[in-house]
mmCIF file of C-alpha atoms in Angstrom:
data_model
loop_
_atom_site.group_PDB
_atom_site.id
_atom_site.type_symbol
_atom_site.label_atom_id
_atom_site.label_comp_id
_atom_site.label_asym_id
_atom_site.label_seq_id
_atom_site.Cartn_x
_atom_site.Cartn_y
_atom_site.Cartn_z
ATOM 1 C CA MET A 150 -173.225 230.140 183.959
ATOM 2 C CA ALA A 151 -172.827 227.476 181.402
ATOM 3 C CA LYS A 152 -173.060 223.866 182.387
ATOM 4 C CA ILE A 153 -170.213 221.460 181.720
ATOM 5 C CA ALA A 154 -171.244 218.588 179.468
ATOM 6 C CA THR A 155 -170.872 215.315 181.253
ATOM 7 C CA ALA A 156 -172.285 213.073 178.509
ATOM 8 C CA LYS A 157 -169.960 210.425 177.127
ATOM 9 C CA VAL A 158 -168.983 210.949 173.457
ATOM 10 C CA SER A 159 -168.145 207.870 171.440
ATOM 11 C CA GLY A 160 -164.782 207.833 169.678
ATOM 12 C CA SER A 161 -162.193 205.579 168.125
ATOM 13 C CA THR A 162 -159.787 203.461 170.027
ATOM 14 C CA LEU A 163 -156.068 203.955 169.672
ATOM 15 C CA ILE A 164 -155.707 200.735 167.662
ATOM 16 C CA GLU A 165 -158.339 201.866 165.136
ATOM 17 C CA VAL A 166 -156.556 205.200 164.671
ATOM 18 C CA VAL A 167 -153.174 203.509 164.169
ATOM 19 C CA ILE A 168 -154.615 201.053 161.625
ATOM 20 C CA ALA A 169 -156.320 203.875 159.699
ATOM 21 C CA THR A 170 -153.062 205.859 159.667
ATOM 22 C CA VAL A 171 -151.119 202.850 158.367
ATOM 23 C CA ILE A 172 -153.681 202.280 155.598
ATOM 24 C CA ILE A 173 -153.484 205.931 154.540
ATOM 25 C CA LEU A 174 -149.661 205.822 154.515
ATOM 26 C CA VAL A 175 -149.647 202.665 152.374
ATOM 27 C CA VAL A 176 -152.082 204.195 149.870
ATOM 28 C CA PHE A 177 -150.041 207.401 149.607
ATOM 29 C CA THR A 178 -146.798 205.429 149.192
ATOM 30 C CA LEU A 179 -148.290 203.416 146.338
ATOM 31 C CA ALA A 180 -149.704 206.557 144.731
ATOM 32 C CA ILE A 181 -146.331 208.326 144.864
ATOM 33 C CA GLY A 182 -144.620 205.289 143.320
ATOM 34 C CA ILE A 183 -147.143 205.126 140.472
ATOM 35 C CA PHE A 184 -146.923 208.877 139.879
ATOM 36 C CA THR A 185 -143.121 208.723 139.705
ATOM 37 C CA LYS A 186 -143.148 205.874 137.181
ATOM 38 C CA VAL A 187 -145.710 207.607 134.992
ATOM 39 C CA THR A 188 -143.837 210.908 134.921
ATOM 40 C CA GLN A 189 -140.485 209.263 134.187
ATOM 41 C CA SER A 190 -141.756 206.971 131.455
ATOM 42 C CA GLY A 191 -143.898 209.550 129.715
ATOM 43 C CA TYR A 192 -143.042 210.987 126.324
ATOM 44 C CA SER A 193 -141.565 214.381 127.122
ATOM 45 C CA VAL A 194 -142.514 217.647 125.497
ATOM 46 C CA SER A 195 -138.981 218.153 124.160
ATOM 47 C CA ARG A 196 -139.099 214.779 122.380
ATOM 48 C CA THR A 197 -142.467 215.605 120.865
ATOM 49 C CA LEU A 198 -141.240 218.997 119.638
ATOM 50 C CA ALA A 199 -138.031 217.440 118.295
ATOM 51 C CA HIS A 200 -140.043 214.826 116.386
ATOM 52 C CA GLN A 201 -142.241 217.536 114.865
ATOM 53 C CA GLN A 202 -139.143 219.508 113.855
ATOM 54 C CA MET A 203 -137.562 216.407 112.268
ATOM 55 C CA GLU A 204 -140.746 215.821 110.239
ATOM 56 C CA SER A 205 -140.679 219.465 109.180
ATOM 57 C CA ILE A 206 -137.035 219.211 108.063
ATOM 58 C CA ILE A 207 -137.761 216.137 105.940
ATOM 59 C CA ASP A 208 -140.929 217.648 104.434
ATOM 60 C CA GLN A 209 -139.100 220.868 103.588
ATOM 61 C CA SER A 210 -136.239 218.913 101.991
ATOM 62 C CA ILE A 211 -138.700 217.007 99.809
ATOM 63 C CA ARG A 212 -140.594 220.158 98.820
ATOM 64 C CA ASN A 213 -137.391 222.032 97.914
ATOM 65 C CA GLN A 214 -135.659 218.904 96.565
ATOM 66 C CA ASP A 215 -132.756 219.719 98.877
ATOM 67 C CA TYR A 216 -130.966 216.394 99.162
ATOM 68 C CA GLU A 217 -127.732 217.591 100.753
ATOM 69 C CA ASP A 218 -126.369 216.673 104.175
ATOM 70 C CA GLU A 219 -126.636 219.494 106.686
ATOM 71 C CA VAL A 220 -126.665 220.280 110.385
ATOM 72 C CA LEU A 221 -129.326 222.583 111.811
ATOM 73 C CA GLU A 222 -129.915 223.946 115.296
ATOM 74 C CA ALA A 223 -133.206 225.043 116.801
ATOM 75 C CA ASP A 224 -134.077 225.563 120.475
ATOM 76 C CA SER A 225 -130.691 224.195 121.609
ATOM 77 C CA ILE A 226 -131.347 220.920 119.771
ATOM 78 C CA ASN A 227 -129.025 219.859 116.949
ATOM 79 C CA TYR A 228 -130.582 218.212 113.897
ATOM 80 C CA GLU A 229 -128.304 216.328 111.530
ATOM 81 C CA LYS A 230 -129.784 215.526 108.127
ATOM 82 C CA ILE A 231 -128.082 212.690 106.267
ATOM 83 C CA VAL A 232 -128.998 211.778 102.690
ATOM 84 C CA VAL A 233 -127.831 208.493 101.143
ATOM 85 C CA LEU A 234 -128.852 206.379 98.169
ATOM 86 C CA TYR A 235 -131.249 203.631 99.153
ATOM 87 C CA SER A 236 -129.420 200.347 98.651
ATOM 88 C CA GLY A 237 -130.325 198.584 95.431
ATOM 89 C CA TYR A 238 -132.233 201.503 93.901
ATOM 90 C CA ASP A 239 -130.804 204.376 91.882
ATOM 91 C CA ASP A 240 -133.916 206.539 92.060
ATOM 92 C CA LEU A 241 -134.585 206.264 95.811
ATOM 93 C CA LEU A 242 -132.991 208.239 98.624
ATOM 94 C CA LEU A 243 -132.997 207.612 102.344
ATOM 95 C CA LEU A 244 -133.442 210.843 104.302
ATOM 96 C CA GLN A 245 -132.460 210.504 107.940
ATOM 97 C CA VAL A 246 -132.657 213.210 110.576
ATOM 98 C CA GLU A 247 -131.142 212.693 114.024
ATOM 99 C CA ALA A 248 -131.901 215.017 116.917
ATOM 100 C CA SER A 249 -129.532 215.443 119.833
ATOM 101 C CA GLN A 250 -129.142 217.806 122.740
ATOM 102 C CA GLY A 251 -125.550 217.917 123.864
ATOM 103 C CA THR A 252 -124.441 214.295 123.985
ATOM 104 C CA THR A 253 -127.967 212.941 124.510
ATOM 105 C CA LYS A 254 -129.772 211.510 121.489
ATOM 106 C CA ILE A 255 -133.397 212.579 121.431
ATOM 107 C CA GLY A 256 -134.640 210.773 118.356
ATOM 108 C CA LYS A 257 -134.175 209.638 114.795
ATOM 109 C CA LEU A 258 -136.542 209.831 111.828
ATOM 110 C CA ARG A 259 -136.089 208.143 108.447
ATOM 111 C CA LYS A 260 -137.994 208.472 105.213
ATOM 112 C CA ILE A 261 -137.496 206.958 101.765
ATOM 113 C CA VAL A 262 -138.198 209.341 98.880
ATOM 114 C CA ARG A 263 -138.074 209.110 95.111
ATOM 115 C CA ARG A 264 -135.453 211.352 93.568
ATOM 116 C CA GLU A 265 -136.941 213.550 90.869
ATOM 117 C CA GLU A 266 -134.960 213.820 87.640
ATOM 118 C CA GLN A 267 -134.264 217.419 86.709
#
């Protein structure tokens, strides 16, 4: 038969275990708080894609010399292009594109361009 071990094994006291548990809980609580702040304050993918689309709309308008107001929709995001004369200059235009999803504004992009005489 097998013998029963009677040797004393060293271990932690109850107070040491409780203190270690409290330290671990505090560290995890801080980590969760930091993670939440980082994910909420980060620049979202939809904003990045909307900004790229706004740049594309302005670049395409300049290439095609399409300086008319219009409203576009892509991926459930509305883009409103507004073209106005730049104040004080007859040959400059202010192109402004605003992106919104429902009632939430996602972003706005402005660019000043020289109007080509045709």
